[in-house]
Every structure is written in structure tokens, then in C-alpha cells.
Amino acid sequence: MAPQIDEGLRSELQKQGIWVTSMQELYNWGRKNSIWPLQFGLACCAIEMIATAASRYDLARFGGEVFRPSPRQADLMIVAGTVTKKMAPQIVRLYNQMPDPKYVISMGACAISGGPFKQGYNVLKGIDRYIPVDVYISGCPPRPEALLHAFMELQRKIDGQRLTGTPKADHLEATHPSEFPVPEFGAHDLQPPANPALFHPPEIHR
Amino acid sequence: MAPDPYFFLIIFCGVALTFPVMPLALAWLWRRFFQPPKPGPAKNATYECGVESLGEAQIQFHAQFYLYAIIFLIFDVESIFLVPFAVAFTGLPFGAFVAILIFLLLLLEGLVWAWGKGCLNWTK
């Protein structure tokens, strides 16, 4: 969206003590500075997530300290750790139970792709097979600074989301789904092994 | 003309109504013009630990559990009452002594009953 007011004029007004904003900016400013994560950890990344929330790294500086034990009150799901195939349906269901707008940070190698367990039989090869991921953090496990960086990236993303026009923010689109199909346990693997509407395996060009 | 002495009550009611209704109205307007509601089966489900809920919430415990209640009274509740009884034993008036004795006898009856039922047998 083109800025409604000239940036120079705006900063000039600000110097005079007049603060000009738009509804979209106000809305996004409020949202990005109060992101409540869902309180759950899956593996060793969760320890780093706890360290991030604790006093030394202090996620509270970014408005994300209120870890909610209920998905009904959470805005952000930090998938912190190895997602086993046994756990995957529960995670998707938790994601479905979160109210819009909701965001997902895929933390660490395991949550991104299965990590060191990618060749194993029991680990999901990336949570983005079932739910849409907003920010990926590499690392095994990522340091708390990396999680803070992901948090800031998410804030940047939220800040850029638009209330009107196209493309709008996902949660404002009536056609954008809020719930995704929960996989079921099949004979050998989760059924379906990936959500075809979400997940497109990378094409290999030789 | 002086305002009615009870006029402040009307103001009070107005504020009391506006205060809760305004956020609700704003939320409704937001829903109407910006954010379409997206309910779904998982979102409207009762349980929220990621696991699907099974069975009914209104379950009844079987009457056979009365034996556990008796054992609990004898070995937990009674011991709590026995400690202050033992501490204050020398200074107790006769009436209090009889009262605690009746209490003990009642529980002793329960102990005999539980013993007779075979509750205290150690299962190998």
C-alpha cells in the first residue's frame, strides 16, 4: 500500500509532537509487540526456548514472554524440537485450535526437515508438511539469539501485513483455511505423508 | 433548575453499559469488516491438549470404592486428629477425652470391618 502521508512530512510533524498513523499501522504495531507463544517444547530446542524466555536473553523485551498453556490464547507456535510421527497429529490439532491470526516458527534442524533423524523411520521430515511455517531457524539446536532473530523476523512480517487490498494478511482472507487436515496413523507412515496443498517437495534439476 | 439528585445514577448506568458494550461492539465491527470468523471442528472442540477427547465427562465412581474411603479415614484423617490429641492429652477435660474416644471407637469399627473384608491382606 502506498503511504498515505509523505514520510518527510510525517517526521516533520513528529518533531512537533504530532504523531500520525493509520489503522493498519496501529493494528500491526499492537499485534507485533504482544505475541503470545504456545507453551510447549518437543526436544532439546525447547531448552534453548526456555533460555530465551528466561532472564538472560529475555524474550519479554519483544513482548513474547507470556507463554500460554492453552492454544486458545496463543498467537505463535514455536515448534521447538524433533517432531516424531506419533506427535505430529497432536501438533497439527493444536495448531488448528489456535485462533487467528496465528504464526509458526519452525525451530531447529529437526522441525525444519527431520534433521539428524531424517533417514529414520519415526521422525517427521519437517513440520511444514502439515502446517504453514512463517519463520525457519537453522541450528541444532539454535542459540537463543537465533530464536530472538526469528522473533524479530516474525515481527517484521506482521508489520508488513495489510488490512485491505491484495495480498491481505492470511487471517483476513475469508478463503484462507484456518484449520488443516490432521494426519492419521497408517500402516507404515502418517496418512497422508504430507498435505499436498501446503507442501511441495523441492524439485531437483540435474 | 437544579438537576435531579438521582441524575448521577443515570450517568452511572450509562457508563456501566458503555464500558462492556463498546469493546464487544468494536470486536463485532472488526469481525464484520476485516476479519472473517473461521470456526471449525478442531477449533470448537472441548479438549485442548492436542489429543482428541474420548467418552463422557460425567462419569460415576462405583459404590465399591467405599472401602478405600474407610481406609483413608482410618490411616490418614485419624492420624491427623491423633497428633493434637496426643499433644494436648494431659490437659484435656473429661468430656473431650470421651469425645475423642468415641471417634476412635467408630474408626476402630471401620478397621475391623476392613480387616474382615480382607482389605489389609498383602497381595503377593
GROMACS .gro file of C-alpha atoms in nm:
model
  330
    1MET     CA    1   0.000   0.000   0.000
    2ALA     CA    2   0.136   0.339  -0.092
    3PRO     CA    3   0.198   0.552   0.215
    4GLN     CA    4  -0.094   0.783   0.271
    5ILE     CA    5   0.128   1.054   0.405
    6ASP     CA    6   0.469   1.172   0.292
    7GLU     CA    7   0.746   1.030   0.511
    8GLY     CA    8   0.924   1.366   0.534
    9LEU     CA    9   0.610   1.547   0.639
   10ARG     CA   10   0.542   1.275   0.887
   11SER     CA   11   0.879   1.301   1.060
   12GLU     CA   12   0.846   1.679   1.050
   13LEU     CA   13   0.512   1.652   1.228
   14GLN     CA   14   0.662   1.406   1.475
   15LYS     CA   15   0.923   1.663   1.572
   16GLN     CA   16   0.639   1.900   1.652
   17GLY     CA   17   0.478   1.637   1.873
   18ILE     CA   18   0.208   1.525   1.630
   19TRP     CA   19   0.203   1.155   1.567
   20VAL     CA   20   0.029   1.044   1.251
   21THR     CA   21  -0.065   0.681   1.194
   22SER     CA   22  -0.306   0.463   1.006
   23MET     CA   23  -0.537   0.193   1.133
   24GLN     CA   24  -0.322  -0.074   0.971
   25GLU     CA   25  -0.007   0.051   1.139
   26LEU     CA   26  -0.177   0.075   1.475
   27TYR     CA   27  -0.322  -0.274   1.438
   28ASN     CA   28   0.009  -0.429   1.335
   29TRP     CA   29   0.200  -0.235   1.599
   30GLY     CA   30  -0.025  -0.376   1.867
   31ARG     CA   31  -0.005  -0.729   1.729
   32LYS     CA   32   0.369  -0.747   1.674
   33ASN     CA   33   0.454  -0.625   2.022
   34SER     CA   34   0.233  -0.873   2.200
   35ILE     CA   35   0.296  -1.216   2.052
   36TRP     CA   36   0.196  -1.486   2.297
   37PRO     CA   37   0.365  -1.817   2.219
   38LEU     CA   38   0.211  -2.154   2.290
   39GLN     CA   39   0.390  -2.318   2.578
   40PHE     CA   40   0.517  -2.649   2.458
   41GLY     CA   41   0.854  -2.796   2.378
   42LEU     CA   42   0.938  -3.116   2.197
   43ALA     CA   43   1.309  -3.181   2.240
   44CYS     CA   44   1.641  -3.014   2.311
   45CYS     CA   45   1.541  -2.698   2.121
   46ALA     CA   46   1.287  -2.643   2.396
   47ILE     CA   47   1.571  -2.591   2.643
   48GLU     CA   48   1.702  -2.311   2.422
   49MET     CA   49   1.348  -2.173   2.400
   50ILE     CA   50   1.327  -2.174   2.781
   51ALA     CA   51   1.663  -1.997   2.798
   52THR     CA   52   1.531  -1.738   2.553
   53ALA     CA   53   1.230  -1.673   2.772
   54ALA     CA   54   1.436  -1.658   3.092
   55SER     CA   55   1.623  -1.361   3.232
   56ARG     CA   56   1.948  -1.378   3.039
   57TYR     CA   57   1.802  -1.345   2.690
   58ASP     CA   58   1.463  -1.212   2.798
   59LEU     CA   59   1.206  -1.261   2.526
   60ALA     CA   60   0.989  -1.017   2.723
   61ARG     CA   61   1.175  -0.732   2.556
   62PHE     CA   62   0.986  -0.823   2.240
   63GLY     CA   63   0.651  -0.873   2.406
   64GLY     CA   64   0.665  -1.250   2.382
   65GLU     CA   65   0.706  -1.354   2.742
   66VAL     CA   66   0.351  -1.468   2.805
   67PHE     CA   67   0.376  -1.836   2.720
   68ARG     CA   68   0.022  -1.970   2.718
   69PRO     CA   69  -0.053  -2.328   2.817
   70SER     CA   70  -0.372  -2.319   2.610
   71PRO     CA   71  -0.383  -2.286   2.232
   72ARG     CA   72  -0.696  -2.072   2.266
   73GLN     CA   73  -0.489  -1.783   2.394
   74ALA     CA   74  -0.177  -1.824   2.181
   75ASP     CA   75  -0.068  -1.633   1.870
   76LEU     CA   76   0.255  -1.814   1.795
   77MET     CA   77   0.352  -2.176   1.784
   78ILE     CA   78   0.724  -2.238   1.831
   79VAL     CA   79   0.781  -2.590   1.707
   80ALA     CA   80   1.090  -2.644   1.920
   81GLY     CA   81   1.241  -2.980   1.851
   82THR     CA   82   1.206  -3.317   1.687
   83VAL     CA   83   0.856  -3.388   1.565
   84THR     CA   84   0.801  -3.760   1.586
   85LYS     CA   85   0.532  -3.915   1.373
   86LYS     CA   86   0.348  -4.003   1.690
   87MET     CA   87   0.342  -3.637   1.794
   88ALA     CA   88   0.265  -3.480   1.456
   89PRO     CA   89  -0.118  -3.521   1.465
   90GLN     CA   90  -0.129  -3.359   1.807
   91ILE     CA   91   0.075  -3.063   1.686
   92VAL     CA   92  -0.148  -3.012   1.385
   93ARG     CA   93  -0.455  -3.032   1.609
   94LEU     CA   94  -0.306  -2.779   1.848
   95TYR     CA   95  -0.237  -2.551   1.554
   96ASN     CA   96  -0.596  -2.594   1.441
   97GLN     CA   97  -0.720  -2.497   1.785
   98MET     CA   98  -0.531  -2.169   1.791
   99PRO     CA   99  -0.738  -1.865   1.700
  100ASP     CA  100  -0.645  -1.645   1.405
  101PRO     CA  101  -0.410  -1.471   1.347
  102LYS     CA  102  -0.157  -1.744   1.417
  103TYR     CA  103   0.206  -1.789   1.326
  104VAL     CA  104   0.453  -2.074   1.335
  105ILE     CA  105   0.828  -2.067   1.397
  106SER     CA  106   0.999  -2.389   1.291
  107MET     CA  107   1.292  -2.405   1.531
  108GLY     CA  108   1.594  -2.617   1.462
  109ALA     CA  109   1.701  -2.872   1.205
  110CYS     CA  110   1.450  -3.136   1.322
  111ALA     CA  111   1.143  -2.918   1.292
  112ILE     CA  112   1.259  -2.795   0.951
  113SER     CA  113   1.347  -3.125   0.789
  114GLY     CA  114   1.388  -3.405   1.040
  115GLY     CA  115   1.748  -3.303   1.099
  116PRO     CA  116   1.983  -3.583   1.201
  117PHE     CA  117   1.686  -3.821   1.216
  118LYS     CA  118   1.576  -3.755   0.860
  119GLN     CA  119   1.668  -4.105   0.747
  120GLY     CA  120   1.493  -4.263   1.043
  121TYR     CA  121   1.155  -4.430   1.039
  122ASN     CA  122   0.979  -4.239   1.316
  123VAL     CA  123   1.055  -3.871   1.268
  124LEU     CA  124   0.850  -3.633   1.060
  125LYS     CA  125   1.063  -3.476   0.790
  126GLY     CA  126   0.961  -3.120   0.860
  127ILE     CA  127   0.651  -2.975   1.024
  128ASP     CA  128   0.584  -2.769   0.711
  129ARG     CA  129   0.439  -3.083   0.558
  130TYR     CA  130   0.123  -3.023   0.758
  131ILE     CA  131   0.108  -2.663   0.878
  132PRO     CA  132   0.226  -2.339   0.717
  133VAL     CA  133   0.551  -2.212   0.868
  134ASP     CA  134   0.635  -1.843   0.882
  135VAL     CA  135   0.994  -1.842   1.005
  136TYR     CA  136   1.256  -2.118   0.991
  137ILE     CA  137   1.561  -2.115   1.218
  138SER     CA  138   1.854  -2.337   1.136
  139GLY     CA  139   2.076  -2.485   1.403
  140CYS     CA  140   2.095  -2.795   1.615
  141PRO     CA  141   1.979  -2.654   1.847
  142PRO     CA  142   1.967  -2.285   1.750
  143ARG     CA  143   2.106  -2.049   2.010
  144PRO     CA  144   1.866  -1.818   2.193
  145GLU     CA  145   1.993  -1.530   1.982
  146ALA     CA  146   1.872  -1.719   1.676
  147LEU     CA  147   1.525  -1.754   1.827
  148LEU     CA  148   1.526  -1.383   1.909
  149HIS     CA  149   1.621  -1.317   1.549
  150ALA     CA  150   1.334  -1.534   1.430
  151PHE     CA  151   1.104  -1.344   1.663
  152MET     CA  152   1.219  -1.014   1.515
  153GLU     CA  153   1.171  -1.151   1.165
  154LEU     CA  154   0.818  -1.251   1.258
  155GLN     CA  155   0.756  -0.903   1.394
  156ARG     CA  156   0.880  -0.763   1.065
  157LYS     CA  157   0.644  -0.992   0.879
  158ILE     CA  158   0.348  -0.891   1.095
  159ASP     CA  159   0.438  -0.526   1.046
  160GLY     CA  160   0.420  -0.570   0.671
  161GLN     CA  161   0.081  -0.742   0.662
  162ARG     CA  162  -0.200  -0.545   0.509
  163LEU     CA  163  -0.554  -0.491   0.625
  164THR     CA  164  -0.701  -0.428   0.281
  165GLY     CA  165  -0.618  -0.486  -0.082
  166THR     CA  166  -0.421  -0.779  -0.216
  167PRO     CA  167  -0.237  -0.960  -0.083
  168LYS     CA  168  -0.405  -0.922   0.252
  169ALA     CA  169  -0.286  -1.090   0.570
  170ASP     CA  170  -0.377  -1.458   0.563
  171HIS     CA  171  -0.613  -1.444   0.859
  172LEU     CA  172  -0.816  -1.168   0.694
  173GLU     CA  173  -0.877  -1.369   0.378
  174ALA     CA  174  -1.209  -1.549   0.401
  175THR     CA  175  -1.085  -1.823   0.169
  176HIS     CA  176  -0.763  -1.892   0.355
  177PRO     CA  177  -0.815  -2.200   0.575
  178SER     CA  178  -0.767  -2.175   0.948
  179GLU     CA  179  -0.758  -2.549   1.007
  180PHE     CA  180  -0.552  -2.806   0.825
  181PRO     CA  181  -0.622  -3.179   0.795
  182VAL     CA  182  -0.485  -3.380   1.087
  183PRO     CA  183  -0.279  -3.677   0.963
  184GLU     CA  184  -0.370  -4.023   1.084
  185PHE     CA  185  -0.158  -4.322   1.168
  186GLY     CA  186  -0.137  -4.552   0.868
  187ALA     CA  187   0.020  -4.896   0.835
  188HIS     CA  188   0.370  -4.761   0.771
  189ASP     CA  189   0.353  -4.384   0.780
  190LEU     CA  190   0.127  -4.095   0.857
  191GLN     CA  191  -0.161  -4.070   0.615
  192PRO     CA  192  -0.130  -3.854   0.413
  193PRO     CA  193   0.252  -3.825   0.437
  194ALA     CA  194   0.222  -3.453   0.355
  195ASN     CA  195  -0.053  -3.202   0.290
  196PRO     CA  196  -0.038  -3.164  -0.089
  197ALA     CA  197  -0.196  -2.818  -0.070
  198LEU     CA  198   0.084  -2.693   0.153
  199PHE     CA  199   0.394  -2.895   0.088
  200HIS     CA  200   0.576  -2.901  -0.241
  201PRO     CA  201   0.895  -3.105  -0.229
  202PRO     CA  202   1.190  -2.923  -0.381
  203GLU     CA  203   1.248  -3.014  -0.742
  204ILE     CA  204   1.591  -3.142  -0.829
  205HIS     CA  205   1.734  -3.009  -1.152
  206ARG     CA  206   2.020  -3.216  -1.282
  207MET     CA  207  -3.335   2.444   3.778
  208ALA     CA  208  -3.127   2.212   3.989
  209PRO     CA  209  -3.060   1.868   3.841
  210ASP     CA  210  -3.242   1.575   3.986
  211PRO     CA  211  -3.047   1.435   4.283
  212TYR     CA  212  -3.066   1.088   4.129
  213PHE     CA  213  -2.943   1.206   3.788
  214PHE     CA  214  -2.596   1.067   3.862
  215LEU     CA  215  -2.747   0.718   3.869
  216ILE     CA  216  -2.842   0.755   3.504
  217ILE     CA  217  -2.487   0.862   3.421
  218PHE     CA  218  -2.355   0.573   3.625
  219CYS     CA  219  -2.576   0.324   3.438
  220GLY     CA  220  -2.471   0.475   3.106
  221VAL     CA  221  -2.103   0.434   3.184
  222ALA     CA  222  -2.160   0.085   3.324
  223LEU     CA  223  -2.330  -0.017   2.999
  224THR     CA  224  -2.091   0.159   2.761
  225PHE     CA  225  -1.780   0.017   2.920
  226PRO     CA  226  -1.852  -0.351   2.842
  227VAL     CA  227  -2.062  -0.297   2.531
  228MET     CA  228  -1.809  -0.081   2.345
  229PRO     CA  229  -1.529  -0.341   2.319
  230LEU     CA  230  -1.784  -0.603   2.219
  231ALA     CA  231  -1.923  -0.372   1.952
  232LEU     CA  232  -1.574  -0.291   1.827
  233ALA     CA  233  -1.492  -0.662   1.811
  234TRP     CA  234  -1.814  -0.722   1.621
  235LEU     CA  235  -1.736  -0.443   1.376
  236TRP     CA  236  -1.384  -0.577   1.329
  237ARG     CA  237  -1.526  -0.920   1.252
  238ARG     CA  238  -1.782  -0.769   1.016
  239PHE     CA  239  -1.545  -0.557   0.811
  240PHE     CA  240  -1.198  -0.709   0.841
  241GLN     CA  241  -1.155  -1.050   0.992
  242PRO     CA  242  -1.397  -1.321   0.879
  243PRO     CA  243  -1.464  -1.580   1.150
  244LYS     CA  244  -1.325  -1.924   1.075
  245PRO     CA  245  -1.475  -2.179   1.311
  246GLY     CA  246  -1.401  -2.547   1.261
  247PRO     CA  247  -1.439  -2.885   1.425
  248ALA     CA  248  -1.097  -2.878   1.594
  249LYS     CA  249  -1.128  -2.515   1.696
  250ASN     CA  250  -1.466  -2.576   1.855
  251ALA     CA  251  -1.359  -2.899   2.022
  252THR     CA  252  -1.365  -2.922   2.400
  253TYR     CA  253  -1.027  -3.058   2.491
  254GLU     CA  254  -0.715  -2.862   2.416
  255CYS     CA  255  -0.402  -3.069   2.471
  256GLY     CA  256  -0.383  -3.181   2.112
  257VAL     CA  257  -0.545  -3.513   2.198
  258GLU     CA  258  -0.898  -3.591   2.092
  259SER     CA  259  -1.135  -3.628   2.385
  260LEU     CA  260  -1.282  -3.973   2.446
  261GLY     CA  261  -1.602  -4.074   2.620
  262GLU     CA  262  -1.821  -3.875   2.855
  263ALA     CA  263  -1.714  -3.617   3.108
  264GLN     CA  264  -1.985  -3.720   3.356
  265ILE     CA  265  -1.855  -4.049   3.494
  266GLN     CA  266  -1.967  -4.216   3.818
  267PHE     CA  267  -1.745  -4.392   4.063
  268HIS     CA  268  -1.856  -4.736   4.170
  269ALA     CA  269  -2.002  -4.775   4.521
  270GLN     CA  270  -1.740  -5.045   4.591
  271PHE     CA  271  -1.486  -4.769   4.645
  272TYR     CA  272  -1.632  -4.715   4.996
  273LEU     CA  273  -1.357  -4.945   5.126
  274TYR     CA  274  -1.094  -4.700   5.006
  275ALA     CA  275  -1.283  -4.423   5.183
  276ILE     CA  276  -1.280  -4.620   5.509
  277ILE     CA  277  -0.909  -4.698   5.484
  278PHE     CA  278  -0.839  -4.333   5.404
  279LEU     CA  279  -1.034  -4.221   5.712
  280ILE     CA  280  -0.854  -4.464   5.938
  281PHE     CA  281  -0.496  -4.416   5.827
  282ASP     CA  282  -0.490  -4.054   5.708
  283VAL     CA  283  -0.766  -3.850   5.869
  284GLU     CA  284  -0.741  -4.025   6.203
  285SER     CA  285  -0.366  -3.974   6.229
  286ILE     CA  286  -0.415  -3.601   6.170
  287PHE     CA  287  -0.659  -3.590   6.462
  288LEU     CA  288  -0.442  -3.812   6.680
  289VAL     CA  289  -0.141  -3.580   6.682
  290PRO     CA  290  -0.312  -3.281   6.850
  291PHE     CA  291  -0.493  -3.527   7.077
  292ALA     CA  292  -0.161  -3.675   7.190
  293VAL     CA  293  -0.002  -3.331   7.238
  294ALA     CA  294  -0.291  -3.198   7.449
  295PHE     CA  295  -0.355  -3.529   7.622
  296THR     CA  296  -0.255  -3.431   7.978
  297GLY     CA  297  -0.457  -3.109   7.977
  298LEU     CA  298  -0.779  -3.249   7.832
  299PRO     CA  299  -1.108  -3.225   8.024
  300PHE     CA  300  -1.301  -3.548   8.069
  301GLY     CA  301  -1.568  -3.457   7.809
  302ALA     CA  302  -1.310  -3.402   7.536
  303PHE     CA  303  -1.144  -3.730   7.623
  304VAL     CA  304  -1.473  -3.916   7.587
  305ALA     CA  305  -1.546  -3.738   7.257
  306ILE     CA  306  -1.216  -3.841   7.102
  307LEU     CA  307  -1.262  -4.192   7.240
  308ILE     CA  308  -1.597  -4.223   7.064
  309PHE     CA  309  -1.430  -4.101   6.744
  310LEU     CA  310  -1.156  -4.360   6.783
  311LEU     CA  311  -1.405  -4.638   6.855
  312LEU     CA  312  -1.604  -4.552   6.544
  313LEU     CA  313  -1.292  -4.575   6.332
  314LEU     CA  314  -1.184  -4.890   6.508
  315GLU     CA  315  -1.513  -5.040   6.399
  316GLY     CA  316  -1.423  -4.944   6.044
  317LEU     CA  317  -1.081  -5.102   6.082
  318VAL     CA  318  -1.238  -5.427   6.199
  319TRP     CA  319  -1.477  -5.416   5.904
  320ALA     CA  320  -1.198  -5.354   5.653
  321TRP     CA  321  -0.987  -5.625   5.811
  322GLY     CA  322  -1.276  -5.868   5.792
  323LYS     CA  323  -1.324  -5.782   5.424
  324GLY     CA  324  -0.959  -5.873   5.358
  325CYS     CA  325  -0.855  -5.520   5.258
  326LEU     CA  326  -0.537  -5.535   5.459
  327ASN     CA  327  -0.408  -5.858   5.305
  328TRP     CA  328  -0.081  -5.810   5.126
  329THR     CA  329  -0.117  -5.931   4.767
  330LYS     CA  330   0.181  -6.130   4.655
   0.00000   0.00000   0.00000
